PDB file of C-alpha atoms in Angstrom:
ATOM      1  CA  UNK A 110       6.095   7.197 -26.940  1.00  0.00           C
ATOM      2  CA  UNK A 111       4.545   4.336 -24.608  1.00  0.00           C
ATOM      3  CA  UNK A 112       6.244   1.075 -24.460  1.00  0.00           C
ATOM      4  CA  UNK A 113       3.932  -2.179 -23.588  1.00  0.00           C
ATOM      5  CA  UNK A 114       5.945  -4.714 -21.817  1.00  0.00           C
ATOM      6  CA  UNK A 115       3.963  -7.867 -22.008  1.00  0.00           C
ATOM      7  CA  UNK A 116       4.989 -10.037 -18.830  1.00  0.00           C
ATOM      8  CA  UNK A 117       6.763  -9.690 -15.772  1.00  0.00           C
ATOM      9  CA  UNK A 118       8.655 -11.945 -12.922  1.00  0.00           C
ATOM     10  CA  UNK A 119       5.871 -12.174 -10.312  1.00  0.00           C
ATOM     11  CA  UNK A 120       6.733 -13.332  -6.326  1.00  0.00           C
ATOM     12  CA  UNK A 121       6.313 -16.147  -5.089  1.00  0.00           C
ATOM     13  CA  UNK A 122       2.576 -17.023  -4.017  1.00  0.00           C
ATOM     14  CA  UNK A 123       3.751 -18.666  -0.885  1.00  0.00           C
ATOM     15  CA  UNK A 124       5.444 -15.549  -0.197  1.00  0.00           C
ATOM     16  CA  UNK A 125       2.736 -13.448  -0.839  1.00  0.00           C
ATOM     17  CA  UNK A 126       0.139 -15.135   1.100  1.00  0.00           C
ATOM     18  CA  UNK A 127       2.553 -15.224   3.973  1.00  0.00           C
ATOM     19  CA  UNK A 128       1.395 -11.225   4.132  1.00  0.00           C
ATOM     20  CA  UNK A 129      -2.272 -11.697   4.874  1.00  0.00           C
ATOM     21  CA  UNK A 130      -3.261 -10.648   7.555  1.00  0.00           C
ATOM     22  CA  UNK A 131      -0.423  -8.152   8.244  1.00  0.00           C
ATOM     23  CA  UNK A 132      -0.901  -4.762   8.629  1.00  0.00           C
ATOM     24  CA  UNK A 133       0.589  -1.454   6.301  1.00  0.00           C
ATOM     25  CA  UNK A 134       1.728   0.059   9.200  1.00  0.00           C
ATOM     26  CA  UNK A 135       3.470  -3.006  10.611  1.00  0.00           C
ATOM     27  CA  UNK A 136       5.082  -3.199   7.017  1.00  0.00           C
ATOM     28  CA  UNK A 137       6.315  -0.109   6.977  1.00  0.00           C
ATOM     29  CA  UNK A 138       8.079  -0.504  10.207  1.00  0.00           C
ATOM     30  CA  UNK A 139       9.620  -3.736   9.033  1.00  0.00           C
ATOM     31  CA  UNK A 140      10.759  -1.797   5.482  1.00  0.00           C
ATOM     32  CA  UNK A 141      12.423   0.773   7.912  1.00  0.00           C
ATOM     33  CA  UNK A 142      11.127   4.049   8.983  1.00  0.00           C
ATOM     34  CA  UNK A 143      13.226   5.760   6.656  1.00  0.00           C
ATOM     35  CA  UNK A 144      12.195   4.178   3.604  1.00  0.00           C
ATOM     36  CA  UNK A 145      10.367   5.818   1.080  1.00  0.00           C
ATOM     37  CA  UNK A 146       7.734   2.777  -0.100  1.00  0.00           C
ATOM     38  CA  UNK A 147       4.243   4.343   1.391  1.00  0.00           C
ATOM     39  CA  UNK A 148       1.487   6.162  -0.725  1.00  0.00           C
ATOM     40  CA  UNK A 149       0.771   9.909  -0.260  1.00  0.00           C
ATOM     41  CA  UNK A 150      -2.026   9.180   2.402  1.00  0.00           C
ATOM     42  CA  UNK A 151      -4.260  11.298  -0.122  1.00  0.00           C
ATOM     43  CA  UNK A 152      -4.406   7.312  -1.776  1.00  0.00           C
ATOM     44  CA  UNK A 153      -6.931   5.947   0.366  1.00  0.00           C
ATOM     45  CA  UNK A 154      -9.813   3.452   0.143  1.00  0.00           C
ATOM     46  CA  UNK A 155     -13.379   3.609  -1.517  1.00  0.00           C
ATOM     47  CA  UNK A 156     -14.606   1.837   1.396  1.00  0.00           C
ATOM     48  CA  UNK A 157     -13.620   0.999   4.900  1.00  0.00           C
ATOM     49  CA  UNK A 158     -12.077  -2.204   5.516  1.00  0.00           C
ATOM     50  CA  UNK A 159     -11.146  -2.941   1.436  1.00  0.00           C
ATOM     51  CA  UNK A 160      -7.523  -4.670   1.397  1.00  0.00           C
ATOM     52  CA  UNK A 161      -4.938  -5.083  -1.399  1.00  0.00           C
ATOM     53  CA  UNK A 162      -2.742  -7.680  -1.560  1.00  0.00           C
ATOM     54  CA  UNK A 163      -0.614  -9.240  -4.746  1.00  0.00           C
ATOM     55  CA  UNK A 164       1.484  -8.081  -7.134  1.00  0.00           C
ATOM     56  CA  UNK A 165       1.800  -4.683  -9.253  1.00  0.00           C
ATOM     57  CA  UNK A 166       0.703  -4.366 -12.799  1.00  0.00           C
ATOM     58  CA  UNK A 167       2.009  -0.940 -13.495  1.00  0.00           C
ATOM     59  CA  UNK A 168       0.327   1.260 -15.710  1.00  0.00           C
ATOM     60  CA  UNK A 169       1.653   4.702 -17.010  1.00  0.00           C
ATOM     61  CA  UNK A 170      -1.467   6.579 -18.083  1.00  0.00           C
ATOM     62  CA  UNK A 171      -1.847   9.782 -20.117  1.00  0.00           C
ATOM     63  CA  UNK A 172      -3.467  12.684 -18.007  1.00  0.00           C
ATOM     64  CA  UNK A 173      -6.987  12.373 -18.801  1.00  0.00           C
ATOM     65  CA  UNK A 174      -7.054   9.106 -21.264  1.00  0.00           C
ATOM     66  CA  UNK A 175      -7.562   5.428 -19.998  1.00  0.00           C
ATOM     67  CA  UNK A 176      -7.176   3.756 -23.075  1.00  0.00           C
ATOM     68  CA  UNK A 177      -3.273   2.019 -21.504  1.00  0.00           C
ATOM     69  CA  UNK A 178      -5.256   0.717 -18.442  1.00  0.00           C
ATOM     70  CA  UNK A 179      -8.063  -1.037 -21.131  1.00  0.00           C
ATOM     71  CA  UNK A 180      -4.650  -2.797 -22.805  1.00  0.00           C
ATOM     72  CA  UNK A 181      -3.233  -3.208 -19.140  1.00  0.00           C
ATOM     73  CA  UNK A 182      -6.042  -5.677 -17.964  1.00  0.00           C
ATOM     74  CA  UNK A 183      -5.432  -7.801 -21.086  1.00  0.00           C
ATOM     75  CA  UNK A 184      -2.287  -8.824 -19.256  1.00  0.00           C
ATOM     76  CA  UNK A 185      -3.347  -9.854 -16.234  1.00  0.00           C
ATOM     77  CA  UNK A 186      -3.105 -12.516 -14.289  1.00  0.00           C
ATOM     78  CA  UNK A 187      -5.561 -13.476 -11.461  1.00  0.00           C
ATOM     79  CA  UNK A 188      -4.437 -11.632  -8.048  1.00  0.00           C
ATOM     80  CA  UNK A 189      -2.682  -9.057  -9.955  1.00  0.00           C
ATOM     81  CA  UNK A 190      -3.584  -5.389  -8.435  1.00  0.00           C
ATOM     82  CA  UNK A 191      -3.589  -2.515 -11.302  1.00  0.00           C
ATOM     83  CA  UNK A 192      -1.422   0.085  -9.532  1.00  0.00           C
ATOM     84  CA  UNK A 193      -2.006   3.250 -12.079  1.00  0.00           C
ATOM     85  CA  UNK A 194       0.005   6.155 -12.543  1.00  0.00           C
ATOM     86  CA  UNK A 195      -2.727   8.780 -13.541  1.00  0.00           C
ATOM     87  CA  UNK A 196      -1.055  12.137 -13.224  1.00  0.00           C
ATOM     88  CA  UNK A 197      -3.885  13.171 -10.602  1.00  0.00           C
ATOM     89  CA  UNK A 198      -6.452  13.285 -13.629  1.00  0.00           C
ATOM     90  CA  UNK A 199      -9.902  14.512 -12.382  1.00  0.00           C
ATOM     91  CA  UNK A 200     -10.917  12.289 -15.294  1.00  0.00           C
ATOM     92  CA  UNK A 201     -11.877   8.628 -14.276  1.00  0.00           C
ATOM     93  CA  UNK A 202      -9.816   6.208 -15.145  1.00  0.00           C
ATOM     94  CA  UNK A 203     -11.622   3.380 -13.739  1.00  0.00           C
ATOM     95  CA  UNK A 204     -15.452   2.942 -12.942  1.00  0.00           C
ATOM     96  CA  UNK A 205     -18.566   0.233 -12.805  1.00  0.00           C
ATOM     97  CA  UNK A 206     -17.705  -1.391 -16.167  1.00  0.00           C
ATOM     98  CA  UNK A 207     -14.153  -2.350 -15.694  1.00  0.00           C
ATOM     99  CA  UNK A 208     -14.775  -3.106 -12.219  1.00  0.00           C
ATOM    100  CA  UNK A 209     -17.340  -6.021 -13.474  1.00  0.00           C
ATOM    101  CA  UNK A 210     -15.173  -6.862 -16.223  1.00  0.00           C
ATOM    102  CA  UNK A 211     -11.926  -7.067 -13.316  1.00  0.00           C
ATOM    103  CA  UNK A 212     -13.620  -8.853 -10.976  1.00  0.00           C
ATOM    104  CA  UNK A 213     -14.660 -11.427 -14.011  1.00  0.00           C
ATOM    105  CA  UNK A 214     -10.920 -11.760 -14.709  1.00  0.00           C
ATOM    106  CA  UNK A 215     -10.084 -12.052 -11.238  1.00  0.00           C
ATOM    107  CA  UNK A 216      -7.810  -8.847 -11.092  1.00  0.00           C
ATOM    108  CA  UNK A 217      -6.799  -8.322  -7.081  1.00  0.00           C
ATOM    109  CA  UNK A 218      -7.508  -4.757  -7.379  1.00  0.00           C
ATOM    110  CA  UNK A 219      -6.900  -1.499  -8.076  1.00  0.00           C
ATOM    111  CA  UNK A 220      -4.551   1.396  -7.088  1.00  0.00           C
ATOM    112  CA  UNK A 221      -4.791   5.048  -8.998  1.00  0.00           C
ATOM    113  CA  UNK A 222      -2.890   7.848  -9.020  1.00  0.00           C
ATOM    114  CA  UNK A 223      -6.022  10.057  -9.941  1.00  0.00           C
ATOM    115  CA  UNK A 224      -9.572   9.374 -10.095  1.00  0.00           C
ATOM    116  CA  UNK A 225     -12.185   6.896 -10.321  1.00  0.00           C
ATOM    117  CA  UNK A 226     -16.015   7.065 -10.955  1.00  0.00           C
ATOM    118  CA  UNK A 227     -19.463   4.715 -10.105  1.00  0.00           C
ATOM    119  CA  UNK A 228     -18.167   4.775  -6.679  1.00  0.00           C
ATOM    120  CA  UNK A 229     -21.329   3.548  -4.961  1.00  0.00           C
ATOM    121  CA  UNK A 230     -21.070  -0.101  -7.531  1.00  0.00           C
ATOM    122  CA  UNK A 231     -17.382  -0.635  -6.645  1.00  0.00           C
ATOM    123  CA  UNK A 232     -17.735  -0.566  -3.344  1.00  0.00           C
ATOM    124  CA  UNK A 233     -21.027  -2.696  -3.561  1.00  0.00           C
ATOM    125  CA  UNK A 234     -19.197  -4.914  -5.544  1.00  0.00           C
ATOM    126  CA  UNK A 235     -15.793  -5.481  -2.822  1.00  0.00           C
ATOM    127  CA  UNK A 236     -13.434  -4.824  -5.441  1.00  0.00           C
ATOM    128  CA  UNK A 237     -10.435  -3.608  -3.400  1.00  0.00           C
ATOM    129  CA  UNK A 238      -9.973   0.149  -4.998  1.00  0.00           C
ATOM    130  CA  UNK A 239      -7.922   2.592  -3.764  1.00  0.00           C
ATOM    131  CA  UNK A 240      -7.332   6.206  -5.611  1.00  0.00           C
ATOM    132  CA  UNK A 241      -6.623   9.864  -4.992  1.00  0.00           C
ATOM    133  CA  UNK A 242     -10.349  11.133  -6.087  1.00  0.00           C
ATOM    134  CA  UNK A 243     -13.379  10.311  -7.083  1.00  0.00           C
ATOM    135  CA  UNK A 244     -15.106  12.164  -9.958  1.00  0.00           C
ATOM    136  CA  UNK A 245     -17.948  11.864 -12.225  1.00  0.00           C
ATOM    137  CA  UNK A 246     -15.737  13.081 -15.271  1.00  0.00           C
ATOM    138  CA  UNK A 247     -14.776  10.737 -18.577  1.00  0.00           C
ATOM    139  CA  UNK A 248     -11.770  10.284 -20.053  1.00  0.00           C
ATOM    140  CA  UNK A 249     -10.737  10.429 -23.702  1.00  0.00           C
ATOM    141  CA  UNK A 250      -9.087   6.387 -25.409  1.00  0.00           C
ATOM    142  CA  UNK A 251      -6.710   8.115 -27.279  1.00  0.00           C
ATOM    143  CA  UNK A 252      -3.262   7.727 -26.362  1.00  0.00           C
ATOM    144  CA  UNK A 253      -1.360   5.113 -25.586  1.00  0.00           C
ATOM    145  CA  UNK A 254       1.129   5.289 -22.480  1.00  0.00           C
ATOM    146  CA  UNK A 255       3.542   2.648 -20.839  1.00  0.00           C
ATOM    147  CA  UNK A 256       2.573  -0.919 -19.369  1.00  0.00           C
ATOM    148  CA  UNK A 257       4.826  -2.606 -16.488  1.00  0.00           C
ATOM    149  CA  UNK A 258       7.515  -0.337 -16.266  1.00  0.00           C
ATOM    150  CA  UNK A 259       8.460   1.429 -13.835  1.00  0.00           C
ATOM    151  CA  UNK A 260       6.247   4.083 -12.616  1.00  0.00           C
ATOM    152  CA  UNK A 261       5.523   6.422 -10.002  1.00  0.00           C
ATOM    153  CA  UNK A 262       1.939   6.435  -7.829  1.00  0.00           C
ATOM    154  CA  UNK A 263       1.536   8.386  -4.502  1.00  0.00           C
ATOM    155  CA  UNK A 264       5.207   9.643  -4.562  1.00  0.00           C
ATOM    156  CA  UNK A 265       6.403   6.150  -4.726  1.00  0.00           C
ATOM    157  CA  UNK A 266       8.244   4.450  -7.322  1.00  0.00           C
ATOM    158  CA  UNK A 267       6.885   1.155  -8.277  1.00  0.00           C
ATOM    159  CA  UNK A 268       8.377  -1.782 -10.547  1.00  0.00           C
ATOM    160  CA  UNK A 269       6.160  -4.421 -11.958  1.00  0.00           C
ATOM    161  CA  UNK A 270       5.777  -7.777  -9.483  1.00  0.00           C
ATOM    162  CA  UNK A 271       6.665  -5.460  -6.907  1.00  0.00           C
ATOM    163  CA  UNK A 272       4.128  -6.500  -3.785  1.00  0.00           C
ATOM    164  CA  UNK A 273       0.768  -4.176  -3.180  1.00  0.00           C
ATOM    165  CA  UNK A 274      -0.320  -4.265   0.062  1.00  0.00           C
ATOM    166  CA  UNK A 275      -3.335  -2.113   1.434  1.00  0.00           C
ATOM    167  CA  UNK A 276      -5.794  -1.379   4.216  1.00  0.00           C
ATOM    168  CA  UNK A 277      -7.419   1.351   5.940  1.00  0.00           C
ATOM    169  CA  UNK A 278      -4.088   3.105   6.371  1.00  0.00           C
ATOM    170  CA  UNK A 279      -3.281   3.652   3.096  1.00  0.00           C
ATOM    171  CA  UNK A 280      -1.187   1.561   0.449  1.00  0.00           C
ATOM    172  CA  UNK A 281       2.622   0.226   0.966  1.00  0.00           C
ATOM    173  CA  UNK A 282       4.817  -1.484  -1.711  1.00  0.00           C
ATOM    174  CA  UNK A 283       7.447  -3.837  -0.846  1.00  0.00           C
ATOM    175  CA  UNK A 284      10.300  -4.566  -3.440  1.00  0.00           C
ATOM    176  CA  UNK A 285       9.748  -7.648  -4.805  1.00  0.00           C
ATOM    177  CA  UNK A 286      14.003  -8.432  -4.022  1.00  0.00           C
ATOM    178  CA  UNK A 287      12.697  -7.389  -0.549  1.00  0.00           C
ATOM    179  CA  UNK A 288      10.120  -9.609   0.064  1.00  0.00           C
ATOM    180  CA  UNK A 289      11.226 -12.749   2.090  1.00  0.00           C
ATOM    181  CA  UNK A 290      13.379 -10.446   4.062  1.00  0.00           C
ATOM    182  CA  UNK A 291      10.660  -7.823   4.801  1.00  0.00           C
ATOM    183  CA  UNK A 292       8.363 -10.832   5.948  1.00  0.00           C
ATOM    184  CA  UNK A 293      10.935 -11.996   8.544  1.00  0.00           C
ATOM    185  CA  UNK A 294      10.929  -8.445  10.596  1.00  0.00           C
ATOM    186  CA  UNK A 295       7.409  -8.410   9.968  1.00  0.00           C
ATOM    187  CA  UNK A 296       6.882 -11.709  11.694  1.00  0.00           C
ATOM    188  CA  UNK A 297       9.203 -10.583  14.646  1.00  0.00           C
ATOM    189  CA  UNK A 298       8.271  -7.219  15.204  1.00  0.00           C
ATOM    190  CA  UNK A 299       4.191  -9.207  15.519  1.00  0.00           C
ATOM    191  CA  UNK A 300       6.352 -11.363  18.338  1.00  0.00           C
ATOM    192  CA  UNK A 301       7.628  -8.631  20.118  1.00  0.00           C
ATOM    193  CA  UNK A 302       4.721  -6.810  20.401  1.00  0.00           C
ATOM    194  CA  UNK A 303       2.502  -9.971  21.610  1.00  0.00           C
ATOM    195  CA  UNK A 304       4.676 -10.333  24.182  1.00  0.00           C
ATOM    196  CA  UNK A 305       4.601  -6.614  25.056  1.00  0.00           C
ATOM    197  CA  UNK A 306       0.514  -6.585  25.419  1.00  0.00           C
ATOM    198  CA  UNK A 307       1.097  -9.945  27.878  1.00  0.00           C
ATOM    199  CA  UNK A 308       3.742  -7.319  30.016  1.00  0.00           C
ATOM    200  CA  UNK A 309       0.799  -4.442  30.060  1.00  0.00           C
ATOM    201  CA  UNK A 310      -1.548  -6.779  31.532  1.00  0.00           C
ATOM    202  CA  UNK A 311       1.197  -7.076  34.275  1.00  0.00           C
ATOM    203  CA  UNK A 312       1.263  -3.216  34.337  1.00  0.00           C
ATOM    204  CA  UNK A 313       3.843  -2.741  32.838  1.00  0.00           C
ATOM    205  CA  UNK A 314       4.269   0.695  30.417  1.00  0.00           C
ATOM    206  CA  UNK A 315       5.954   1.061  26.964  1.00  0.00           C
ATOM    207  CA  UNK A 316       8.323   3.221  29.221  1.00  0.00           C
ATOM    208  CA  UNK A 317       9.132  -0.044  31.351  1.00  0.00           C
ATOM    209  CA  UNK A 318       9.787  -2.052  28.439  1.00  0.00           C
ATOM    210  CA  UNK A 319      12.074   0.307  26.118  1.00  0.00           C
ATOM    211  CA  UNK A 320      15.392   1.332  27.846  1.00  0.00           C
ATOM    212  CA  UNK A 321      15.793   4.042  24.734  1.00  0.00           C
ATOM    213  CA  UNK A 322      13.009   5.640  25.441  1.00  0.00           C
ATOM    214  CA  UNK A 323      14.184   5.927  29.401  1.00  0.00           C
ATOM    215  CA  UNK A 324      17.680   6.849  28.309  1.00  0.00           C
ATOM    216  CA  UNK A 325      16.352   9.725  25.757  1.00  0.00           C
ATOM    217  CA  UNK A 326      14.406  10.957  28.567  1.00  0.00           C
ATOM    218  CA  UNK A 327      17.367  10.959  30.711  1.00  0.00           C
ATOM    219  CA  UNK A 328      19.442  12.507  28.841  1.00  0.00           C
ATOM    220  CA  UNK A 329      17.378  14.775  27.264  1.00  0.00           C
ATOM    221  CA  UNK A 330      17.810  17.537  30.312  1.00  0.00           C
ATOM    222  CA  UNK A 331      13.695  18.056  30.605  1.00  0.00           C
ATOM    223  CA  UNK A 332      13.145  18.771  34.438  1.00  0.00           C
ATOM    224  CA  UNK A 333      10.969  16.748  35.973  1.00  0.00           C
ATOM    225  CA  UNK A 334       9.027  17.556  38.720  1.00  0.00           C
ATOM    226  CA  UNK A 335       6.245  16.524  40.974  1.00  0.00           C
ATOM    227  CA  UNK A 336       3.679  19.545  40.513  1.00  0.00           C
ATOM    228  CA  UNK A 337       2.878  22.403  38.250  1.00  0.00           C
ATOM    229  CA  UNK A 338       3.767  24.808  40.876  1.00  0.00           C
ATOM    230  CA  UNK A 339       7.622  23.040  41.257  1.00  0.00           C
ATOM    231  CA  UNK A 340       8.606  23.787  37.852  1.00  0.00           C
ATOM    232  CA  UNK A 341       7.622  27.932  38.131  1.00  0.00           C
TER     233      UNK A 341
END
């Protein structure tokens, strides 16, 4: 039996806004390379340039049934991102009518581990939509799942209120309690990259600016020669 949680704690909008303009790749790096917060790359934006930024409102739908998503939309606040575990269903969870409704409500976007349809209409609307599949197949409206509980979407555990960021590279999820730490790391990374680019303008290379790279090379035992003839 499902459970519908009507409210959840959202991150401070001030901190959410600080992520604007920071790419998914930078956020991923700031979470740590071993982090498992990047969704399966099969989940893509319907249109190049679409971006997501906002707190997750989580939805666990039954396979091929989108009634739970209709219910979830009534619980949304402006700026919320609908994050839907549709269990890779080919039945479209979301389409043109729901897009129109979502825009009226001020919903910030959708991520669905499953299908959407009316893709041309969604793209034209500008509503940020990331999905695993596009399919014309309809869905039932008979079985209620859960809303605002921890779910798995694109292989990532998502909790209500986690920060969802999406761009052309994919979707990353920042746990709500780590938002302040991650934004600080992201800023420092961007500052370092800006300084490195100034050095590139002066003729430096990434090997010059990263002693660790040179250390790995020197300790690798790889033979370095002036020409291929010397290697044989």
